[in-house]
Amino acid sequence: MHPARDTTRLAASEERLAVQRNRFVPSVRKRLTPPSRRRRRSRSRRPGQQYVRTLVQDVSFGVDQIVEIALRALSPAVNDTFTALTCIDWLGDCLSRIAVSWNPTPVRRCRDGYIRVIAAQVSYERLVQRAFEKIRQAGAGQPAVMIRELDALAQIADRVTEPERRRVVYEQAAMIERQVAESVPEEADREDVLRRCLIFRTALALT
């Protein structure tokens, strides 16, 4: 079927529906006729549209949700460091799992080979940045948060193989290291974080 005519046909079929999906059904409509088999097949092939992001359609949404929990935990009003540390653990685990396999294709084709959708895909490098940058900024001056971030980055670095992905992981660790001198006043705490930075660089050089 021609792509342009296909779009017109789908739009026309939508107008014929008595009740559309996710719409309010008024009480005066006592009976609803079930859709025909042909109409059910037509609807099943259409992309779903929603007003909110979902974890299935947008992996970065899951990362943003975990980061949001961590930021709320680090806020002065809440001051729940342990929750923030748990969020960092989950981010490190998730990003290390997809360190090799994350290569989404933006092109979606129908069974006839026509390009139907060109979706904006977030890169792995951008996922790492979204996972750690805001937490690093909010966790300035907190050695426990810095050390846990370095541990998570080391976990990711152990899995990544592509140079560009390794570079973005190293950059995140380097920003944490530069932040230590400016935000951690206690010398013993600074030494703890810098020692973990050295362990991270050594591990990255060996992998």
CSV table of C-alpha atoms in Angstrom, one decimal:
chain,number,residue,atom,x,y,z
A,1,MET,CA,0.0,0.0,0.0
A,2,HIS,CA,1.2,3.5,-0.8
A,3,PRO,CA,2.4,5.3,2.3
A,4,ALA,CA,0.3,8.5,1.7
A,5,ARG,CA,-2.9,6.5,1.0
A,6,ASP,CA,-2.1,4.4,4.1
A,7,THR,CA,-2.1,7.5,6.3
A,8,THR,CA,-5.4,8.7,4.8
A,9,ARG,CA,-7.0,5.3,5.4
A,10,LEU,CA,-5.9,5.2,9.0
A,11,ALA,CA,-7.3,8.6,9.7
A,12,ALA,CA,-10.6,7.8,8.1
A,13,SER,CA,-11.0,4.6,10.1
A,14,GLU,CA,-10.4,6.6,13.3
A,15,GLU,CA,-13.3,8.9,12.4
A,16,ARG,CA,-15.7,6.0,12.0
A,17,LEU,CA,-15.1,4.7,15.5
A,18,ALA,CA,-18.1,5.2,17.8
A,19,VAL,CA,-15.9,5.2,21.0
A,20,GLN,CA,-12.2,5.8,20.8
A,21,ARG,CA,-9.8,4.2,23.2
A,22,ASN,CA,-9.2,5.9,26.5
A,23,ARG,CA,-12.1,8.2,26.0
A,24,PHE,CA,-15.0,8.8,28.4
A,25,VAL,CA,-18.1,6.7,27.6
A,26,PRO,CA,-21.3,8.6,28.4
A,27,SER,CA,-24.1,6.8,30.2
A,28,VAL,CA,-26.6,7.4,27.4
A,29,ARG,CA,-24.6,5.1,25.2
A,30,LYS,CA,-26.1,1.9,26.6
A,31,ARG,CA,-24.7,-0.5,24.1
A,32,LEU,CA,-21.3,-0.7,22.4
A,33,THR,CA,-20.8,-2.7,19.3
A,34,PRO,CA,-17.5,-4.5,19.4
A,35,PRO,CA,-15.1,-3.6,16.6
A,36,SER,CA,-14.8,-5.9,13.6
A,37,ARG,CA,-11.8,-8.2,13.2
A,38,ARG,CA,-10.5,-6.0,10.4
A,39,ARG,CA,-10.8,-2.9,12.6
A,40,ARG,CA,-9.0,-4.6,15.5
A,41,ARG,CA,-6.1,-5.6,13.3
A,42,SER,CA,-5.9,-2.1,12.0
A,43,ARG,CA,-5.8,-0.6,15.4
A,44,SER,CA,-3.2,-3.1,16.7
A,45,ARG,CA,-0.7,-2.0,14.1
A,46,ARG,CA,-0.9,1.7,15.0
A,47,PRO,CA,1.7,3.3,17.3
A,48,GLY,CA,0.3,4.2,20.8
A,49,GLN,CA,0.1,7.9,21.8
A,50,GLN,CA,0.1,8.9,25.5
A,51,TYR,CA,0.4,12.2,27.4
A,52,VAL,CA,3.2,10.9,29.6
A,53,ARG,CA,6.5,9.2,29.0
A,54,THR,CA,6.7,5.5,29.8
A,55,LEU,CA,9.6,3.2,30.7
A,56,VAL,CA,9.0,0.9,27.8
A,57,GLN,CA,9.1,3.7,25.2
A,58,ASP,CA,11.7,5.9,26.8
A,59,VAL,CA,14.6,4.4,28.8
A,60,SER,CA,16.0,7.8,29.8
A,61,PHE,CA,12.7,8.4,31.6
A,62,GLY,CA,13.7,5.7,34.1
A,63,VAL,CA,17.1,7.2,34.6
A,64,ASP,CA,15.4,10.6,35.2
A,65,GLN,CA,13.1,9.2,37.7
A,66,ILE,CA,15.9,7.6,39.8
A,67,VAL,CA,17.9,10.8,39.6
A,68,GLU,CA,14.9,12.8,40.7
A,69,ILE,CA,14.5,10.6,43.8
A,70,ALA,CA,18.2,11.1,44.6
A,71,LEU,CA,18.0,14.8,44.2
A,72,ARG,CA,15.0,15.0,46.5
A,73,ALA,CA,16.9,12.8,49.1
A,74,LEU,CA,19.9,15.2,48.9
A,75,SER,CA,17.8,18.3,49.4
A,76,PRO,CA,18.3,20.1,52.7
A,77,ALA,CA,14.6,19.6,53.5
A,78,VAL,CA,14.9,15.8,53.3
A,79,ASN,CA,18.6,15.1,53.9
A,80,ASP,CA,18.3,11.4,53.3
A,81,THR,CA,21.8,10.3,52.2
A,82,PHE,CA,21.1,6.6,52.3
A,83,THR,CA,18.3,6.9,49.8
A,84,ALA,CA,20.6,8.9,47.4
A,85,LEU,CA,23.3,6.2,47.8
A,86,THR,CA,20.8,3.5,46.9
A,87,CYS,CA,19.7,5.5,43.8
A,88,ILE,CA,23.3,5.7,42.7
A,89,ASP,CA,23.7,1.9,43.1
A,90,TRP,CA,20.7,1.4,40.8
A,91,LEU,CA,22.0,3.8,38.2
A,92,GLY,CA,25.4,2.1,38.2
A,93,ASP,CA,23.8,-1.4,37.9
A,94,CYS,CA,21.4,-0.4,35.1
A,95,LEU,CA,24.0,1.4,33.0
A,96,SER,CA,26.5,-1.4,33.4
A,97,ARG,CA,24.0,-3.9,32.2
A,98,ILE,CA,23.4,-2.0,28.9
A,99,ALA,CA,27.0,-0.8,28.5
A,100,VAL,CA,27.6,-3.1,25.5
A,101,SER,CA,24.1,-3.8,24.2
A,102,TRP,CA,22.7,-0.2,24.0
A,103,ASN,CA,22.7,0.6,20.3
A,104,PRO,CA,19.2,1.6,19.4
A,105,THR,CA,18.2,2.3,15.8
A,106,PRO,CA,16.1,5.4,15.1
A,107,VAL,CA,14.4,4.0,12.0
A,108,ARG,CA,11.1,2.1,12.3
A,109,ARG,CA,9.9,0.3,9.2
A,110,CYS,CA,6.6,-1.5,8.3
A,111,ARG,CA,6.6,-5.0,7.0
A,112,ASP,CA,6.6,-3.6,3.4
A,113,GLY,CA,9.9,-1.9,4.1
A,114,TYR,CA,8.6,1.7,4.3
A,115,ILE,CA,10.1,4.0,6.9
A,116,ARG,CA,7.2,4.9,9.2
A,117,VAL,CA,8.9,6.5,12.2
A,118,ILE,CA,12.3,8.2,12.7
A,119,ALA,CA,12.6,8.2,16.5
A,120,ALA,CA,14.9,10.4,18.5
A,121,GLN,CA,17.2,8.0,20.4
A,122,VAL,CA,19.3,8.9,23.4
A,123,SER,CA,22.9,7.8,23.2
A,124,TYR,CA,24.6,5.8,25.9
A,125,GLU,CA,27.0,8.7,26.6
A,126,ARG,CA,24.0,11.0,27.2
A,127,LEU,CA,22.4,8.4,29.6
A,128,VAL,CA,25.6,8.4,31.7
A,129,GLN,CA,25.6,12.2,31.8
A,130,ARG,CA,22.0,12.4,32.8
A,131,ALA,CA,22.5,9.8,35.5
A,132,PHE,CA,25.5,11.5,37.2
A,133,GLU,CA,25.7,15.2,36.5
A,134,LYS,CA,22.8,16.4,38.6
A,135,ILE,CA,23.6,14.1,41.5
A,136,ARG,CA,27.2,15.3,41.4
A,137,GLN,CA,26.1,18.9,41.5
A,138,ALA,CA,23.7,18.3,44.4
A,139,GLY,CA,26.1,16.1,46.3
A,140,ALA,CA,29.0,18.6,46.3
A,141,GLY,CA,30.7,18.5,49.7
A,142,GLN,CA,29.3,15.1,50.6
A,143,PRO,CA,32.1,12.5,50.5
A,144,ALA,CA,29.8,9.5,50.8
A,145,VAL,CA,27.9,10.6,47.7
A,146,MET,CA,31.1,11.2,45.8
A,147,ILE,CA,32.6,7.8,46.7
A,148,ARG,CA,29.4,6.0,45.8
A,149,GLU,CA,29.4,7.7,42.4
A,150,LEU,CA,33.0,6.7,41.8
A,151,ASP,CA,32.1,3.1,42.7
A,152,ALA,CA,29.2,3.2,40.2
A,153,LEU,CA,31.4,4.7,37.5
A,154,ALA,CA,34.0,2.0,38.1
A,155,GLN,CA,31.3,-0.7,37.7
A,156,ILE,CA,30.3,0.9,34.4
A,157,ALA,CA,33.9,1.3,33.2
A,158,ASP,CA,34.4,-2.4,33.8
A,159,ARG,CA,31.8,-3.2,31.1
A,160,VAL,CA,32.3,-0.5,28.5
A,161,THR,CA,34.6,-1.2,25.6
A,162,GLU,CA,34.0,1.6,23.1
A,163,PRO,CA,36.4,4.5,23.4
A,164,GLU,CA,33.7,7.2,23.4
A,165,ARG,CA,31.8,5.5,26.2
A,166,ARG,CA,35.0,5.1,28.2
A,167,ARG,CA,35.8,8.8,27.7
A,168,VAL,CA,32.4,10.0,29.1
A,169,VAL,CA,32.8,7.7,32.1
A,170,TYR,CA,36.3,9.0,32.8
A,171,GLU,CA,35.0,12.6,32.4
A,172,GLN,CA,32.4,12.1,35.1
A,173,ALA,CA,35.0,10.8,37.5
A,174,ALA,CA,37.4,13.6,36.7
A,175,MET,CA,34.7,16.2,37.5
A,176,ILE,CA,34.1,14.6,40.9
A,177,GLU,CA,37.9,14.7,41.5
A,178,ARG,CA,38.0,18.4,40.7
A,179,GLN,CA,35.1,19.1,42.9
A,180,VAL,CA,36.8,17.6,46.0
A,181,ALA,CA,39.2,20.4,46.6
A,182,GLU,CA,36.5,23.0,46.3
A,183,SER,CA,33.7,21.4,48.4
A,184,VAL,CA,35.2,19.1,51.0
A,185,PRO,CA,36.9,21.1,53.8
A,186,GLU,CA,37.9,18.2,56.0
A,187,GLU,CA,41.4,16.8,55.0
A,188,ALA,CA,40.6,13.2,56.0
A,189,ASP,CA,37.4,13.2,53.9
A,190,ARG,CA,39.3,14.6,50.9
A,191,GLU,CA,41.9,11.9,51.2
A,192,ASP,CA,39.1,9.2,51.2
A,193,VAL,CA,37.6,10.5,48.0
A,194,LEU,CA,40.9,11.1,46.3
A,195,ARG,CA,42.0,7.6,47.2
A,196,ARG,CA,38.9,6.3,45.5
A,197,CYS,CA,39.6,8.4,42.5
A,198,LEU,CA,43.1,6.8,42.2
A,199,ILE,CA,41.5,3.4,42.5
A,200,PHE,CA,39.1,4.3,39.7
A,201,ARG,CA,41.9,5.6,37.4
A,202,THR,CA,43.9,2.5,38.0
A,203,ALA,CA,41.0,0.1,37.3
A,204,LEU,CA,40.2,2.1,34.1
A,205,ALA,CA,43.8,1.8,32.9
A,206,LEU,CA,43.8,-2.0,33.4
A,207,THR,CA,40.6,-2.7,31.5
